[in-house]
């Protein structure tokens, strides 16, 4: 197999892993994780707590920059920079395994919470070797547009090897198999509130509300309820009760306008046993 085919496959793999790793780190750093969550991920655990999140964001940005440099430029800087990145990562993971065997590598954000093992270290070493091949053999991002059969075969073999060396695969499958039901999954109230304020139901009832923050909020199974004081067209005081479903990318939102005492209209509108 020609070195150019191997190098093109290596380029595709390295760019893909850089983008996936950067996106996962950025998502983890920007998520509303519980306090101390980053203390279990990546080499940032060796730094003071206030530096852990900035380090993860910096690492994500570096991966995006290296990936863009590999695809859109032919200069040596992004290529040898990628070699250095994965070489340093290999050493850091080895050191992390020795000094903090209880933490995950953080390679793909919170998906990499399994304690660092030889597989994670081996994956970083393989990627360092792939980056070295890309640096030595003159291939560019345009070669990815017209891959040969040899390149596709090498790409498939490389991805299979990385899958074997990735404990995240097993962890993801385990999470899917043993995923807790919706009513048992923790969902932060601010996240549910942001889903509510992005809904049509919120916009259609916004004129009725007399306060910008809810007067009450609670959770019932897989629903989060928010109560807002309101004034209806007749001038009477009322409560607008929103119910946000806590699962799915576009969760349904139900709403009921409750005037005075009683919760009958609420139960009819939401269709669940709500303790109002």
Short mmCIF file of C-alpha atoms in Angstrom, two decimals:
data_model
loop_
_atom_site.label_atom_id
_atom_site.label_comp_id
_atom_site.label_asym_id
_atom_site.label_seq_id
_atom_site.Cartn_x
_atom_site.Cartn_y
_atom_site.Cartn_z
CA UNK A 1 0.00 0.00 0.00
CA UNK A 2 1.40 3.40 -1.02
CA UNK A 3 2.55 5.74 1.76
CA UNK A 4 0.26 8.44 0.33
CA UNK A 5 -2.81 6.25 0.91
CA UNK A 6 -1.77 5.51 4.49
CA UNK A 7 -1.01 9.17 5.14
CA UNK A 8 -4.38 10.29 3.73
CA UNK A 9 -6.19 7.81 5.95
CA UNK A 10 -4.09 8.97 8.90
CA UNK A 11 -4.97 12.59 8.11
CA UNK A 12 -8.70 11.78 8.11
CA UNK A 13 -8.43 9.93 11.42
CA UNK A 14 -6.36 12.61 13.14
CA UNK A 15 -8.68 15.41 12.00
CA UNK A 16 -11.77 13.44 13.04
CA UNK A 17 -10.39 12.71 16.51
CA UNK A 18 -9.28 16.31 16.99
CA UNK A 19 -12.75 17.60 16.11
CA UNK A 20 -14.57 15.04 18.25
CA UNK A 21 -12.26 15.61 21.19
CA UNK A 22 -12.50 19.39 20.93
CA UNK A 23 -16.29 19.36 20.65
CA UNK A 24 -16.68 16.99 23.60
CA UNK A 25 -14.34 19.03 25.80
CA UNK A 26 -16.10 22.28 24.89
CA UNK A 27 -19.50 20.74 25.66
CA UNK A 28 -18.29 19.42 29.00
CA UNK A 29 -16.70 22.71 29.98
CA UNK A 30 -19.86 24.61 29.04
CA UNK A 31 -22.31 22.24 30.70
CA UNK A 32 -23.93 22.79 34.09
CA UNK A 33 -22.09 19.92 35.71
CA UNK A 34 -22.29 19.37 39.41
CA UNK A 35 -19.55 20.97 41.54
CA UNK A 36 -16.30 19.03 41.37
CA UNK A 37 -17.17 17.18 38.16
CA UNK A 38 -14.04 18.42 36.38
CA UNK A 39 -11.96 17.16 39.28
CA UNK A 40 -12.39 13.66 37.87
CA UNK A 41 -11.42 14.40 34.26
CA UNK A 42 -8.13 14.83 32.46
CA UNK A 43 -4.77 16.32 33.34
CA UNK A 44 -6.53 19.39 34.75
CA UNK A 45 -6.89 17.46 38.02
CA UNK A 46 -3.18 18.11 38.57
CA UNK A 47 -3.81 21.88 38.46
CA UNK A 48 -5.58 24.14 40.98
CA UNK A 49 -9.37 23.98 40.76
CA UNK A 50 -9.79 27.46 39.26
CA UNK A 51 -7.65 26.46 36.27
CA UNK A 52 -9.42 23.21 35.39
CA UNK A 53 -12.19 24.64 33.26
CA UNK A 54 -9.93 27.14 31.42
CA UNK A 55 -7.48 24.32 30.70
CA UNK A 56 -10.21 22.19 29.16
CA UNK A 57 -11.44 25.11 27.04
CA UNK A 58 -7.89 25.89 25.94
CA UNK A 59 -7.28 22.27 24.99
CA UNK A 60 -10.53 22.18 22.99
CA UNK A 61 -9.56 25.37 21.14
CA UNK A 62 -6.12 23.97 20.36
CA UNK A 63 -7.65 20.83 18.87
CA UNK A 64 -9.94 22.89 16.63
CA UNK A 65 -7.03 25.04 15.47
CA UNK A 66 -4.84 22.02 14.70
CA UNK A 67 -7.65 20.29 12.80
CA UNK A 68 -8.29 23.41 10.69
CA UNK A 69 -4.57 23.79 10.02
CA UNK A 70 -4.24 20.20 8.84
CA UNK A 71 -7.19 20.50 6.46
CA UNK A 72 -6.79 23.99 5.04
CA UNK A 73 -3.02 24.53 5.03
CA UNK A 74 0.02 22.60 3.89
CA UNK A 75 2.45 24.27 6.29
CA UNK A 76 4.62 22.32 8.71
CA UNK A 77 3.47 24.14 11.85
CA UNK A 78 0.05 22.45 12.28
CA UNK A 79 1.51 19.08 11.30
CA UNK A 80 4.40 19.06 13.73
CA UNK A 81 2.20 20.82 16.26
CA UNK A 82 -0.19 17.85 16.07
CA UNK A 83 2.71 15.44 16.55
CA UNK A 84 3.76 17.38 19.64
CA UNK A 85 0.15 17.53 20.91
CA UNK A 86 -0.41 13.77 20.84
CA UNK A 87 3.13 13.00 22.03
CA UNK A 88 2.63 15.24 25.07
CA UNK A 89 -0.82 13.72 25.57
CA UNK A 90 0.71 10.23 25.64
CA UNK A 91 3.21 11.27 28.32
CA UNK A 92 0.61 13.16 30.36
CA UNK A 93 -1.79 10.19 30.34
CA UNK A 94 1.00 7.89 31.47
CA UNK A 95 1.83 10.31 34.28
CA UNK A 96 -1.85 10.68 35.15
CA UNK A 97 -2.23 6.93 35.41
CA UNK A 98 0.73 6.81 37.76
CA UNK A 99 -0.20 9.76 39.97
CA UNK A 100 -4.03 9.76 39.82
CA UNK A 101 -5.26 6.29 38.81
CA UNK A 102 -8.79 7.18 39.93
CA UNK A 103 -9.58 9.83 37.27
CA UNK A 104 -10.55 9.62 33.62
CA UNK A 105 -8.47 10.96 30.76
CA UNK A 106 -11.08 13.56 29.72
CA UNK A 107 -10.09 12.95 26.08
CA UNK A 108 -13.74 13.22 25.06
CA UNK A 109 -15.03 15.29 27.94
CA UNK A 110 -17.23 13.58 30.49
CA UNK A 111 -17.59 10.58 28.16
CA UNK A 112 -14.02 9.68 29.17
CA UNK A 113 -14.61 9.24 32.88
CA UNK A 114 -13.20 5.69 33.00
CA UNK A 115 -9.86 5.68 34.88
CA UNK A 116 -6.89 6.02 32.54
CA UNK A 117 -5.60 2.65 31.40
CA UNK A 118 -3.17 1.28 28.85
CA UNK A 119 -5.80 1.47 26.12
CA UNK A 120 -6.19 5.24 26.43
CA UNK A 121 -2.42 5.66 26.50
CA UNK A 122 -2.06 3.36 23.49
CA UNK A 123 -4.66 5.36 21.56
CA UNK A 124 -2.75 8.59 22.16
CA UNK A 125 0.46 6.88 21.01
CA UNK A 126 -1.23 5.58 17.84
CA UNK A 127 -2.53 9.08 17.08
CA UNK A 128 0.96 10.49 17.63
CA UNK A 129 2.27 7.97 15.10
CA UNK A 130 -0.50 8.85 12.64
CA UNK A 131 0.28 12.55 13.06
CA UNK A 132 3.97 11.83 12.40
CA UNK A 133 3.04 10.05 9.17
CA UNK A 134 0.98 13.06 8.10
CA UNK A 135 3.90 15.37 8.90
CA UNK A 136 6.39 13.30 6.87
CA UNK A 137 4.29 12.39 3.82
CA UNK A 138 3.05 15.42 1.81
CA UNK A 139 -0.74 15.03 1.93
CA UNK A 140 -3.28 17.84 2.26
CA UNK A 141 -6.96 18.29 2.92
CA UNK A 142 -7.73 18.11 -0.81
CA UNK A 143 -6.61 14.47 -0.81
CA UNK A 144 -9.55 13.69 1.45
CA UNK A 145 -11.98 14.65 -1.33
CA UNK A 146 -10.88 11.86 -3.70
CA UNK A 147 -9.83 8.89 -1.55
CA UNK A 148 -8.63 5.71 -3.23
CA UNK A 149 -9.76 2.22 -2.27
CA UNK A 150 -6.47 1.72 -0.46
CA UNK A 151 -7.15 4.86 1.54
CA UNK A 152 -10.64 3.68 2.49
CA UNK A 153 -9.33 0.27 3.55
CA UNK A 154 -6.61 1.91 5.67
CA UNK A 155 -9.18 4.29 7.13
CA UNK A 156 -11.46 1.43 8.13
CA UNK A 157 -8.59 -0.47 9.73
CA UNK A 158 -7.45 2.62 11.62
CA UNK A 159 -10.93 3.36 12.94
CA UNK A 160 -11.34 -0.27 14.02
CA UNK A 161 -8.04 -0.09 15.91
CA UNK A 162 -9.07 3.14 17.64
CA UNK A 163 -12.43 1.60 18.58
CA UNK A 164 -10.58 -1.25 20.28
CA UNK A 165 -8.37 1.25 22.11
CA UNK A 166 -11.30 3.45 23.21
CA UNK A 167 -12.87 2.56 26.57
CA UNK A 168 -15.49 5.24 25.84
CA UNK A 169 -17.18 2.81 23.43
CA UNK A 170 -17.90 0.32 26.19
CA UNK A 171 -18.90 3.07 28.59
CA UNK A 172 -21.35 4.55 26.07
CA UNK A 173 -22.92 1.16 25.34
CA UNK A 174 -23.23 0.50 29.07
CA UNK A 175 -24.97 3.85 29.59
CA UNK A 176 -27.40 3.09 26.77
CA UNK A 177 -28.16 -0.41 28.08
CA UNK A 178 -28.59 0.66 31.68
CA UNK A 179 -29.92 4.15 31.11
CA UNK A 180 -32.07 5.30 33.96
CA UNK A 181 -35.71 6.05 33.13
CA UNK A 182 -36.62 9.66 32.53
CA UNK A 183 -38.22 10.14 35.94
CA UNK A 184 -34.95 9.14 37.65
CA UNK A 185 -32.56 11.21 35.54
CA UNK A 186 -31.34 14.47 37.10
CA UNK A 187 -32.20 17.55 35.04
CA UNK A 188 -31.28 20.96 36.40
CA UNK A 189 -34.17 23.40 36.78
CA UNK A 190 -32.34 26.16 34.80
CA UNK A 191 -32.05 23.79 31.84
CA UNK A 192 -35.78 23.06 31.91
CA UNK A 193 -36.48 26.79 32.21
CA UNK A 194 -34.38 27.55 29.13
CA UNK A 195 -36.35 24.92 27.21
CA UNK A 196 -39.57 26.57 28.34
CA UNK A 197 -38.50 30.05 27.22
CA UNK A 198 -37.61 28.73 23.78
CA UNK A 199 -41.10 27.28 23.25
CA UNK A 200 -44.13 28.65 21.40
CA UNK A 201 -46.26 28.16 24.50
CA UNK A 202 -44.06 30.59 26.43
CA UNK A 203 -44.23 33.24 23.70
CA UNK A 204 -48.01 32.92 23.31
CA UNK A 205 -48.64 33.46 27.03
CA UNK A 206 -45.89 35.96 27.77
CA UNK A 207 -48.27 38.96 27.65
CA UNK A 208 -50.30 37.52 30.52
CA UNK A 209 -47.40 37.20 32.94
CA UNK A 210 -46.90 39.83 35.62
CA UNK A 211 -43.46 38.55 36.76
CA UNK A 212 -40.35 37.47 34.91
CA UNK A 213 -39.45 34.72 37.39
CA UNK A 214 -41.63 31.79 38.50
CA UNK A 215 -43.33 32.00 41.87
CA UNK A 216 -43.11 28.24 42.31
CA UNK A 217 -41.46 25.26 40.64
CA UNK A 218 -41.46 21.53 41.28
CA UNK A 219 -40.90 18.23 39.54
CA UNK A 220 -43.34 15.37 39.04
CA UNK A 221 -41.82 12.26 37.43
CA UNK A 222 -40.63 13.39 33.98
CA UNK A 223 -42.24 16.85 34.08
CA UNK A 224 -40.95 20.11 35.53
CA UNK A 225 -43.65 22.64 36.45
CA UNK A 226 -43.25 26.41 36.59
CA UNK A 227 -45.92 28.71 38.02
CA UNK A 228 -46.08 32.40 37.02
CA UNK A 229 -48.47 35.02 38.40
CA UNK A 230 -50.62 36.48 35.64
CA UNK A 231 -53.59 38.71 34.88
CA UNK A 232 -56.17 37.53 32.37
CA UNK A 233 -58.26 39.65 29.98
CA UNK A 234 -61.06 40.09 32.53
CA UNK A 235 -58.59 41.68 34.93
CA UNK A 236 -58.70 38.81 37.38
CA UNK A 237 -55.53 37.46 38.90
CA UNK A 238 -54.48 33.99 37.80
CA UNK A 239 -51.59 31.57 37.60
CA UNK A 240 -50.06 30.37 34.35
CA UNK A 241 -48.66 26.89 34.88
CA UNK A 242 -46.16 25.55 32.37
CA UNK A 243 -45.14 21.90 32.28
CA UNK A 244 -41.90 20.98 30.50
CA UNK A 245 -41.16 17.39 29.59
CA UNK A 246 -37.60 16.50 30.64
CA UNK A 247 -36.59 14.13 27.85
CA UNK A 248 -35.87 14.54 24.15
CA UNK A 249 -34.20 17.22 22.07
CA UNK A 250 -37.47 19.09 21.50
CA UNK A 251 -39.52 18.25 24.56
CA UNK A 252 -43.23 19.08 24.60
CA UNK A 253 -44.44 21.98 26.73
CA UNK A 254 -47.98 22.15 28.11
CA UNK A 255 -49.66 25.17 29.67
CA UNK A 256 -52.75 25.89 31.74
CA UNK A 257 -54.21 29.17 32.99
CA UNK A 258 -55.67 28.62 36.45
CA UNK A 259 -57.97 31.30 37.86
CA UNK A 260 -58.56 31.37 41.60
CA UNK A 261 -58.51 28.14 43.60
CA UNK A 262 -58.61 24.60 42.31
CA UNK A 263 -56.40 22.46 40.16
CA UNK A 264 -58.93 20.75 37.90
CA UNK A 265 -58.05 22.69 34.72
CA UNK A 266 -54.37 22.03 35.39
CA UNK A 267 -54.79 18.28 35.55
CA UNK A 268 -56.93 18.23 32.44
CA UNK A 269 -54.45 20.28 30.41
CA UNK A 270 -51.27 18.52 31.48
CA UNK A 271 -52.61 15.02 31.61
CA UNK A 272 -50.45 13.87 34.55
CA UNK A 273 -51.01 13.63 38.27
CA UNK A 274 -49.66 17.00 39.28
CA UNK A 275 -49.46 17.93 42.94
CA UNK A 276 -50.60 21.51 42.62
#
